[in-house]
Amino acid sequence: MTWQDVLAEQAGRALLWFVAAFGAGAAIYFGVPHEPSVSALTFACVAGSVALWQARDWALMPAILLAGVCFGFSLTGTRAHIVAAPKLVETYRGPVEGVVRSIDQSFSGAPRVWLTHPSIPNTRQPPPRHIRVTFSDATDVPARIGDRIQVDAVLSAPSPKSDPSGYDFQRAAWFMGLGAVGYSHSAPEVIGKSSGGVAIMIERTRRHLALYFDMVFEARVAGIVKALLIGDKSGIEKSDIDALRDANLAHLLAISGLHMGLMTALVFGIIRLPMVLFVRTVDARLTKKIAAAGALVIGAIYLALSGFGVATQRAFIMVGVMLLAIMCDRPAISLRSLGLAGLALLLFQPEMILHAGFQMSFAATSALIVGFEAFRPWLQTARNPIVNALIAIVISSLLAGLATAPVAAFHFNRVPFYGLPANLLTVPLMGLIIIPSLMAGLVFDLIHLGDPFFWIASQGILWILNVADHVSELQGSTTVVPSIMPASFALLAGGWTFIILWRGLWRWAGGLPIAASVLLALFSERPDILVSDKSGAVAIMTSEGRAVNRDRSSKFEIEQWLENDGLGQDQAGSAALWPSGMVSHFGNDIIVYSNSKKDGLWVDCLKGTIVIAPKFDTRLSGECTAITRPDLETYGAFAVWLKQDGPDIRPITPKSRLWSRQ
């Protein structure tokens, strides 16, 4: 067989290859250091169109791959321009008005409001499309969804990332239209009531459900119920979140593929079962189509009540494609259905390619599809349906855990070792008891008979929390790992995609980029020095670990630095490694000045010395390598790698991207 024949053989999966290439093109757009010009985006679109137009025979697959990359790159860049919205340039202090779009809580539990159509007086720049204001813990927020409020707040632009491997909130805010974030220590004043609308009605329904769940369940359980049914995780205790994450059970909190699949499958069965039992004259295929249509409607309602979260949108599209496949007499669960769901998501929100939830969903689902295809002959040898079900549960948990572990390591720097037994003890409970009991409780509570069902659901949730507590407390339950380079993760994703899509023995060649990914991850180097552009926080790697110059403040970014180091340090321990005094020496080559100085004159600014002075207003005079306030204001946060031939100093956020421009 010639190589032309081998390429032609892959044409049966042309759609899947196109979707994979489209996602690669979107990732390439985010990975380039400089913003592509409009002409470059146009050229990519034209090049992809020409490639498809000229595709023939064996050249079909190369053309599809080229077209997918070009279209993904071009469409993602186009969307980045379309969602462009004003954002604050300078810090603002004063009154702010806006319509409450949603009310939730910050990571620390403080109340937080999202405002749309804001008005910021005394500024010459246009107001952002959306702003977010966080209140102090004890502040009462009397407003409701849709009310227009006024509040005295301190606002600033969304912060860029301060770690090369960190979460880029500035980029995420750009695609959300979030142009300012801030805080307030005073309660807001309601200055106008809502005029209604479908969106406001949905948000108010979610709010009423949250209050209802707080009354029906104890506080610890209510937080989990709100996460499962309306996508509100703000009521979950931080200790429970940490335990669930360490036990590899955090996915149970997200309204993603598992919950949407359980909900629609349950509705599918409830609708179809009576028709099968009592209306025997109805064609079996017709009952499946009717049940699929009903499940699709309930899934849409579930999507609305969950707040249209990104993970829930993704889950609904995936489940919707599968239900539509049933209605069209096509296989519901297949790589083709998965590919169509992925394409539908990426066409409208190509930035999802960077989301951990998106990557985990498709990694787990593809592993389950391919894995069960391989295990099907072996499973069919077991005649006992109970044995079959138990084997299927073990295999599905193992496959999903193995597929999502690299994604969890890349995004969260954690590798849970007891995730398989924890999932075996909890996931079946979620599908067989908790979700059905919650649904039955909501229905029967209309006639005040929901308490028994709510009690059953509560016991199931407490069981999951107890499993998470016990597993997370086991020695070595979770290993913290250093951040993995994006190039390493890209090789891993490419190798896995090749294995599941390529037809023939050559598919195992995908193991080569996976092996290269592991080697690259092992040789990844963390920065020796990290300097924040906002708070003046500095972190320096020493022989004893990472030393930081803040013991309590700058908590978020310092915890992110330490988490990405993978050394298991906390902020207090890292601050204890920092030398006392306003001038800190690290060997003979690094000097950090914590005080403020305006004249910038320096006596010991010698060649070969790195001087870090985040509070200095002017550049230093001398031959040393210096990072001062003007550098931080111009370029943003810095990362430094100490090399034998001199320090490698890089701004962490390129200023040429759309979301990082002033």
XYZ file of C-alpha atoms in Angstrom:
662
model
C 0.000 0.000 0.000
C 1.430 3.353 -1.046
C 1.393 6.419 1.158
C -1.258 7.919 -1.138
C -3.497 4.927 -0.345
C -2.844 5.338 3.372
C -3.920 8.985 3.211
C -6.985 8.150 1.143
C -7.998 5.544 3.740
C -8.365 8.283 6.373
C -11.006 10.162 4.339
C -13.791 8.327 6.195
C -12.954 10.411 9.245
C -12.483 13.666 7.384
C -14.937 15.529 9.621
C -13.124 14.456 12.790
C -9.755 15.443 11.376
C -11.186 18.827 10.372
C -12.501 19.443 13.909
C -9.132 18.489 15.428
C -7.304 20.787 13.014
C -9.811 23.586 13.696
C -9.088 23.334 17.418
C -5.339 23.341 16.712
C -5.756 26.532 14.658
C -7.632 28.202 17.521
C -4.867 27.174 19.956
C -2.203 28.522 17.587
C -3.939 31.914 17.553
C -3.687 32.103 21.347
C -0.122 30.834 21.315
C 1.454 33.372 18.945
C 3.325 36.148 20.813
C 1.985 39.032 18.699
C -1.530 39.880 17.573
C -2.062 38.758 13.956
C -3.093 41.538 11.621
C -6.481 41.588 9.917
C -4.721 40.846 6.615
C -3.110 37.756 8.182
C -6.509 36.504 9.385
C -7.963 37.135 5.924
C -5.078 35.346 4.225
C -5.555 32.325 6.499
C -9.252 32.157 5.602
C -8.495 32.412 1.874
C -5.736 29.794 2.123
C -8.114 27.356 3.846
C -10.779 27.902 1.192
C -8.302 27.329 -1.641
C -7.035 24.153 0.038
C -10.567 22.711 0.176
C -11.317 23.785 -3.387
C -8.238 22.008 -4.730
C -8.620 18.855 -2.604
C -8.571 15.671 -4.696
C -8.080 11.958 -3.925
C -5.078 11.392 -1.666
C -4.641 15.162 -1.205
C -8.042 15.388 0.517
C -6.681 14.741 4.008
C -3.766 17.236 3.839
C -6.199 19.805 2.430
C -8.695 19.208 5.241
C -5.992 19.528 7.884
C -4.646 22.737 6.348
C -8.143 24.173 5.965
C -9.065 23.296 9.552
C -5.981 25.017 10.972
C -6.487 28.093 8.773
C -10.202 28.410 9.546
C -9.671 27.872 13.290
C -6.908 30.486 13.370
C -8.897 33.000 11.316
C -12.238 32.538 13.098
C -10.690 32.813 16.571
C -8.917 36.043 15.637
C -12.121 37.383 14.114
C -14.094 36.603 17.263
C -11.447 38.330 19.386
C -12.105 41.493 17.350
C -15.899 41.077 17.444
C -16.083 40.838 21.254
C -13.884 43.924 21.687
C -15.328 46.271 24.321
C -14.027 49.259 26.300
C -12.070 48.596 29.459
C -10.748 50.885 32.143
C -7.262 52.242 31.606
C -6.746 53.963 34.952
C -7.955 53.105 38.443
C -11.287 54.755 39.234
C -12.672 55.661 42.671
C -16.195 56.944 42.958
C -19.862 56.229 42.277
C -20.870 53.571 39.760
C -24.300 52.752 38.382
C -25.437 49.660 36.543
C -28.099 46.994 36.090
C -27.546 43.857 38.170
C -27.010 40.973 35.761
C -26.201 38.338 38.378
C -25.315 37.982 42.056
C -22.830 35.409 43.313
C -19.907 35.081 45.695
C -16.178 35.438 45.307
C -13.749 32.631 46.096
C -13.482 33.966 49.664
C -17.271 33.930 50.089
C -17.823 37.690 49.792
C -20.973 38.823 47.905
C -20.348 39.946 44.356
C -22.505 41.570 41.661
C -22.078 41.678 37.896
C -23.358 44.927 36.377
C -24.329 45.532 32.786
C -24.958 48.901 31.068
C -22.776 50.634 33.682
C -22.402 54.366 34.056
C -19.123 55.743 35.416
C -19.278 59.535 35.854
C -16.314 61.901 35.728
C -14.400 59.797 33.220
C -13.765 60.689 29.591
C -13.384 57.110 28.422
C -16.418 55.068 27.313
C -17.820 52.785 30.028
C -17.125 49.028 29.887
C -19.816 46.638 28.716
C -19.805 44.763 32.035
C -18.182 45.377 35.413
C -17.879 43.224 38.534
C -17.920 44.581 42.082
C -17.062 42.529 45.182
C -18.326 43.679 48.585
C -16.876 43.107 52.027
C -17.981 39.924 53.748
C -20.553 41.524 56.062
C -22.164 43.744 53.412
C -25.845 43.183 52.724
C -26.761 43.363 49.029
C -30.470 44.290 48.928
C -30.657 44.402 45.146
C -32.347 41.814 42.934
C -31.514 40.683 39.430
C -32.488 43.441 37.000
C -32.414 46.290 39.531
C -30.369 49.376 38.757
C -28.015 50.165 41.632
C -25.482 52.801 42.614
C -22.416 52.023 44.675
C -19.151 53.703 45.627
C -16.417 51.423 44.322
C -12.764 51.200 43.407
C -12.424 49.853 39.874
C -9.502 48.855 37.683
C -8.932 46.909 34.501
C -8.836 43.088 34.698
C -5.370 42.075 35.827
C -2.929 40.352 33.469
C -1.350 37.134 34.584
C 1.691 37.371 36.834
C 3.050 33.886 36.116
C 4.010 32.470 32.703
C 2.015 29.332 33.549
C -0.795 31.117 35.359
C -4.433 31.681 34.548
C -4.851 34.621 32.169
C -7.811 36.457 33.684
C -7.223 39.445 31.412
C -7.747 37.301 28.324
C -10.783 35.530 29.796
C -12.335 38.884 30.739
C -11.841 40.138 27.171
C -14.000 37.355 25.766
C -16.607 37.895 28.525
C -16.837 41.623 27.791
C -15.733 42.337 31.373
C -13.986 45.706 31.264
C -13.511 46.499 34.949
C -13.379 44.730 38.309
C -13.306 46.224 41.748
C -14.491 46.275 45.322
C -16.686 48.283 47.652
C -17.002 48.566 51.420
C -20.477 50.121 51.334
C -23.853 48.591 50.551
C -25.338 49.417 47.144
C -28.365 51.667 46.775
C -31.233 50.541 44.553
C -32.165 53.490 42.332
C -34.397 51.722 39.803
C -36.484 48.582 39.652
C -36.313 46.058 36.862
C -38.773 46.160 33.994
C -38.664 42.360 33.578
C -37.629 40.245 30.598
C -36.892 36.572 29.992
C -33.257 36.760 31.094
C -34.177 38.546 34.311
C -37.000 36.090 34.964
C -34.555 33.178 34.626
C -32.042 34.798 36.973
C -34.738 35.498 39.544
C -35.947 31.916 39.306
C -32.410 30.727 39.985
C -32.181 33.098 42.939
C -35.475 31.851 44.382
C -34.355 28.247 43.950
C -31.114 29.028 45.784
C -33.049 30.469 48.731
C -35.419 27.493 48.618
C -32.546 24.999 48.780
C -31.032 26.926 51.709
C -34.294 26.414 53.619
C -34.767 22.737 52.708
C -31.229 21.418 53.230
C -28.567 21.922 55.848
C -25.889 24.429 54.840
C -23.229 21.914 53.816
C -25.620 19.917 51.641
C -27.395 22.988 50.251
C -24.145 24.240 48.715
C -23.730 20.987 46.781
C -27.404 20.913 45.708
C -27.152 24.459 44.341
C -24.055 23.481 42.397
C -25.785 20.415 40.937
C -29.096 22.020 39.965
C -28.461 25.718 39.293
C -24.690 25.885 38.802
C -24.089 28.044 41.905
C -20.947 26.889 43.730
C -20.675 29.930 45.986
C -22.225 28.172 48.988
C -19.753 25.264 49.094
C -17.261 25.351 51.942
C -13.653 25.745 50.848
C -12.617 22.672 52.845
C -15.139 20.587 50.886
C -13.894 21.969 47.568
C -10.291 21.119 48.497
C -11.245 17.615 49.627
C -13.252 16.928 46.464
C -10.384 18.192 44.314
C -7.793 16.053 46.119
C -10.050 12.996 45.740
C -10.534 13.698 42.002
C -14.248 14.294 42.607
C -14.422 18.006 41.794
C -16.009 17.153 38.438
C -19.163 16.205 40.367
C -19.708 19.891 41.189
C -19.805 21.112 37.592
C -23.005 20.874 35.569
C -21.145 19.252 32.718
C -21.465 16.091 30.680
C -22.137 13.820 33.672
C -25.069 15.778 35.110
C -26.581 16.822 31.804
C -26.276 13.228 30.610
C -27.866 11.855 33.806
C -30.689 14.393 33.688
C -31.574 13.825 30.027
C -31.151 10.037 30.299
C -33.521 9.971 33.261
C -36.088 12.076 31.409
C -35.616 9.902 28.306
C -36.424 6.794 30.344
C -39.389 8.373 32.148
C -40.966 9.413 28.844
C -40.263 6.235 26.908
C -41.001 3.586 29.529
C -44.806 4.138 29.716
C -45.058 4.102 25.919
C -43.149 0.818 25.721
C -45.214 -0.788 28.499
C -48.709 0.435 27.671
C -48.757 1.525 24.013
C -47.492 -1.593 22.288
C -48.767 -0.532 18.876
C -46.337 2.387 18.700
C -43.171 1.777 16.700
C -40.096 1.424 18.922
C -38.122 3.937 16.885
C -40.919 6.482 17.245
C -40.926 6.126 21.039
C -37.174 6.746 21.060
C -37.627 9.899 18.976
C -40.425 11.224 21.199
C -38.381 10.520 24.321
C -35.300 12.163 22.786
C -37.309 15.288 21.914
C -38.681 15.516 25.454
C -35.232 15.023 26.956
C -33.886 17.769 24.686
C -36.518 20.222 25.967
C -35.782 19.382 29.616
C -32.064 19.705 28.890
C -32.662 23.219 27.531
C -34.585 24.174 30.673
C -31.773 22.735 32.809
C -29.285 24.815 30.794
C -31.279 28.005 31.493
C -31.649 27.302 35.225
C -27.951 26.531 35.546
C -27.097 30.058 34.410
C -25.789 29.183 30.945
C -22.369 28.341 32.321
C -19.649 27.484 29.827
C -19.421 23.873 31.005
C -23.203 23.505 30.866
C -23.411 24.963 27.358
C -20.779 22.483 26.262
C -22.619 19.605 27.927
C -25.954 20.617 26.410
C -24.524 20.801 22.904
C -22.877 17.388 23.290
C -26.050 15.819 24.662
C -28.161 17.686 22.091
C -26.125 16.296 19.214
C -26.554 12.780 20.595
C -30.330 13.205 21.065
C -30.659 14.621 17.557
C -28.719 11.607 16.313
C -31.355 9.365 17.939
C -34.114 11.394 16.292
C -32.356 10.937 12.933
C -31.796 7.177 13.445
C -28.048 7.606 13.835
C -25.782 6.153 16.569
C -26.060 8.428 19.603
C -22.602 7.831 21.059
C -19.815 7.867 18.510
C -16.721 9.807 17.608
C -18.721 11.495 14.852
C -21.280 12.813 17.370
C -18.434 13.979 19.589
C -16.802 15.719 16.630
C -20.030 17.491 15.674
C -20.477 18.688 19.255
C -16.905 19.969 19.336
C -17.315 21.789 16.035
C -20.572 23.396 17.167
C -18.889 24.687 20.308
C -15.740 25.960 18.623
C -17.606 27.721 15.822
C -19.389 29.992 18.305
C -16.807 30.157 21.103
C -13.385 29.081 19.817
C -11.798 30.367 23.040
C -13.211 27.234 24.718
C -10.218 25.339 23.376
C -8.270 26.766 26.350
C -10.818 25.803 29.019
C -9.974 22.923 31.319
C -13.605 21.762 31.288
C -13.686 21.576 27.492
C -10.447 19.617 27.369
C -11.495 17.254 30.152
C -14.904 16.585 28.614
C -13.556 15.667 25.216
C -10.601 13.730 26.602
C -12.855 11.644 28.849
C -15.595 11.100 26.244
C -13.186 10.121 23.487
C -11.417 7.722 25.854
C -14.739 6.120 26.804
C -15.832 5.715 23.178
C -12.533 4.248 21.998
C -12.056 2.187 25.152
C -15.480 0.535 25.075
C -15.025 -0.249 21.388
C -11.897 -2.148 22.354
C -13.457 -3.827 25.412
C -16.830 -4.678 23.832
C -15.896 -8.262 22.750
C -14.543 -8.976 26.211
C -17.601 -7.493 27.950
C -19.929 -9.608 25.855
C -18.432 -12.782 27.332
C -19.974 -11.971 30.729
C -23.597 -13.162 30.659
C -24.636 -11.715 34.010
C -25.957 -8.138 33.475
C -24.980 -7.100 37.014
C -21.400 -8.253 36.425
C -21.419 -6.436 33.103
C -22.615 -3.237 34.774
C -19.950 -3.441 37.497
C -17.203 -4.081 34.948
C -18.456 -1.181 32.824
C -18.382 1.162 35.833
C -14.801 0.180 36.673
C -13.643 0.537 33.074
C -15.379 3.883 32.561
C -13.918 5.329 35.784
C -10.453 4.065 34.889
C -10.577 5.387 31.324
C -11.993 8.768 32.294
C -9.486 9.137 35.128
C -6.495 8.306 32.953
C -7.679 10.610 30.158
C -8.303 13.618 32.405
C -5.253 13.240 34.679
C -2.869 15.078 32.296
C -5.391 17.898 31.893
C -5.715 18.203 35.675
C -1.934 18.228 36.036
C -1.595 20.953 33.385
C -4.300 23.265 34.743
C -4.374 22.512 38.478
C -0.882 21.104 39.204
C -2.400 18.105 40.964
C -2.321 14.376 40.280
C -4.771 12.437 42.502
C -3.727 8.811 43.012
C -6.923 7.525 44.616
C -9.325 8.999 42.082
C -10.420 5.591 40.760
C -11.726 4.116 44.039
C -13.219 7.484 45.001
C -15.124 7.689 41.717
C -16.263 4.077 41.975
C -17.745 4.849 45.400
C -19.510 8.050 44.366
C -20.312 8.375 40.634
C -22.874 5.499 40.564
C -24.527 7.063 43.622
C -24.843 10.373 41.799
C -26.571 8.774 38.823
C -28.730 6.199 40.580
C -29.781 8.012 43.752
C -28.908 11.703 44.123
C -30.043 13.208 40.804
C -33.258 11.083 40.614
C -34.081 11.877 44.258
C -33.595 15.607 43.755
C -35.834 15.577 40.675
C -38.500 13.529 42.448
C -38.267 15.803 45.485
C -38.823 18.933 43.381
C -41.884 17.365 41.732
C -43.470 15.901 44.884
C -42.761 18.998 46.946
C -45.483 20.707 44.924
C -47.890 18.646 47.049
C -45.632 18.882 50.137
C -44.333 15.309 49.848
C -40.771 16.044 48.793
C -39.050 15.634 52.182
C -38.372 11.859 51.928
C -36.716 12.304 48.538
C -34.686 15.270 49.761
C -33.541 13.216 52.763
C -32.325 10.426 50.470
C -30.460 12.937 48.296
C -28.916 14.522 51.422
C -27.598 11.174 52.623
C -26.059 10.523 49.208
C -24.364 13.932 49.165
C -23.031 13.453 52.697
C -21.661 10.072 51.623
C -19.781 11.735 48.739
C -18.387 14.414 51.054
C -17.292 11.778 53.582
C -15.569 9.764 50.851
C -13.805 12.923 49.689
C -12.682 13.711 53.246
C -11.317 10.217 53.876
C -9.582 9.878 50.513
C -8.014 13.353 50.665
C -6.611 12.584 54.122
C -4.807 9.452 52.955
C -1.062 9.832 52.820
C 0.046 10.523 49.265
C -3.517 10.913 48.007
C -2.496 13.848 45.842
C 0.841 14.873 44.403
C 1.474 18.498 43.521
C 3.447 18.813 40.283
C 5.179 21.808 38.667
C 3.506 23.575 35.789
C 3.758 21.845 32.433
C 4.866 23.817 29.404
C 2.086 24.529 26.864
C 4.242 22.939 24.160
C 4.389 19.728 26.191
C 0.618 19.686 26.616
C 0.130 20.379 22.895
C 2.304 17.371 21.999
C 0.286 15.205 24.372
C -3.026 16.347 22.886
C -1.735 15.867 19.349
C -0.488 12.363 20.058
C -3.756 11.296 21.677
C -5.785 12.759 18.803
C -3.663 10.852 16.292
C -4.169 7.573 18.183
C -7.960 7.824 18.319
C -8.491 9.124 14.764
C -5.913 7.407 12.550
C -6.989 4.177 10.893
C -4.451 1.385 10.788
C -1.428 0.266 12.764
C 0.292 3.599 12.206
C -2.067 5.066 14.801
C 0.380 3.960 17.496
C 2.902 6.400 16.093
C 0.954 8.904 18.180
C 2.874 7.527 21.129
C 5.993 9.342 19.901
C 4.708 12.890 20.526
C 3.264 11.664 23.845
C 6.716 10.397 24.859
C 8.248 13.688 23.698
C 5.638 15.503 25.782
C 6.664 13.618 28.919
C 10.351 14.351 28.324
C 9.650 18.020 27.707
C 7.573 18.209 30.893
C 10.417 16.678 32.903
C 12.810 19.362 31.677
C 10.437 22.299 32.167
C 12.075 25.127 34.117
C 10.231 27.469 36.438
C 11.377 31.119 36.612
C 13.980 31.860 39.272
C 12.494 35.300 39.921
C 8.892 36.533 39.614
C 7.943 40.203 40.007
C 4.343 41.434 40.148
C 3.459 44.687 38.404
C 0.495 45.447 40.692
C 1.410 44.808 44.301
C 5.188 44.860 44.363
C 5.269 41.176 45.311
C 8.561 39.437 44.529
C 9.332 35.716 44.649
C 12.836 34.254 44.376
C 13.759 30.587 44.169
C 16.308 29.586 46.802
C 17.895 26.308 47.820
C 15.198 25.948 50.490
C 12.280 26.764 48.201
C 10.499 29.848 46.896
C 10.916 32.950 49.093
C 8.281 35.699 48.889
C 8.263 39.225 50.324
C 4.600 39.188 51.416
C 3.302 37.181 54.367
C -0.418 38.007 53.995
C -1.116 40.427 51.138
C -1.055 39.554 47.399
C -2.501 36.214 48.427
C -3.991 35.196 45.074
C -0.922 35.696 42.903
C 1.533 34.331 45.473
C -0.547 31.186 45.950
C -0.588 30.838 42.171
C 3.211 31.134 42.041
C 3.663 28.523 44.750
C 1.093 26.164 43.230
C 2.807 26.329 39.838
C 6.166 25.575 41.486
C 4.762 22.236 42.616
C 6.778 22.254 45.850
C 3.835 22.158 48.228
C 4.735 25.455 49.934
C 2.279 27.880 51.514
C 2.563 31.650 51.693
C 3.494 31.804 55.369
C 6.319 29.289 54.950
C 7.617 31.043 51.849
C 7.527 34.450 53.572
C 9.608 32.983 56.409
C 12.393 32.339 53.881
C 12.582 36.042 52.956
C 15.413 38.004 54.650
C 14.230 40.715 57.017
C 14.840 44.396 56.360
C 14.068 46.896 53.616
C 17.033 45.682 51.533
C 17.235 41.931 50.892
C 20.328 40.220 49.472
C 20.221 36.820 47.778
C 23.844 35.885 47.331
C 25.987 38.528 45.705
C 23.963 38.857 42.530
C 20.350 39.683 43.532
C 19.228 42.674 45.583
C 15.593 43.489 46.339
C 14.578 46.916 47.678
C 11.186 46.993 49.348
C 11.146 50.712 50.164
C 10.215 53.637 47.908
C 12.738 55.991 46.317
C 12.290 58.648 43.667
C 15.740 59.909 42.681
C 16.929 56.553 41.370
C 20.613 57.191 42.180
C 22.524 54.092 43.184
C 26.027 53.489 44.438
C 26.275 49.696 44.295
C 24.373 49.181 41.019
C 27.221 47.136 39.621
C 27.513 45.086 36.472
C 26.347 41.502 36.928
C 23.944 42.429 39.727
C 20.162 42.117 39.413
C 18.375 44.884 41.299
C 14.619 44.594 41.837
C 12.902 47.734 43.127
C 9.149 47.613 42.421
C 8.524 50.875 44.345
C 11.204 53.002 42.663
C 9.729 55.735 40.476
C 12.702 56.145 38.122
C 15.209 53.856 36.523
C 18.464 53.182 38.312
C 21.775 54.641 37.231
C 24.597 52.166 36.877
C 25.487 49.004 34.977
C 23.308 46.521 36.857
C 20.264 44.789 35.441
C 17.304 46.512 37.085
C 13.537 46.032 37.289
C 11.845 49.134 38.693
C 8.367 50.680 38.734
C 8.662 52.291 35.265
C 9.574 48.887 33.800
C 6.609 47.246 35.508
C 4.210 49.992 34.413
C 5.431 49.744 30.817
C 5.799 45.994 30.349
C 3.808 44.425 33.190
C 4.991 41.580 35.426
C 8.397 39.998 34.819
C 9.841 36.491 34.981
C 13.600 35.908 35.185
C 15.573 32.754 34.445
C 19.158 32.777 35.673
C 21.443 31.386 32.981
C 25.192 30.890 32.865
C 25.541 33.537 30.169
C 23.358 36.037 32.034
C 19.765 36.506 33.160
C 16.917 35.851 30.739
C 14.349 38.539 31.579
C 10.931 38.428 29.917
C 7.677 40.322 30.380
C 5.031 37.749 31.260
C 2.210 39.261 29.184
C 2.935 40.427 25.613
C 1.499 43.924 25.232
C 0.642 43.449 21.566
C -2.370 41.164 22.078
C -5.868 42.650 21.887
C -6.692 41.926 25.516
C -3.400 43.309 26.871
C -3.277 46.584 24.970
C -3.890 49.785 26.902
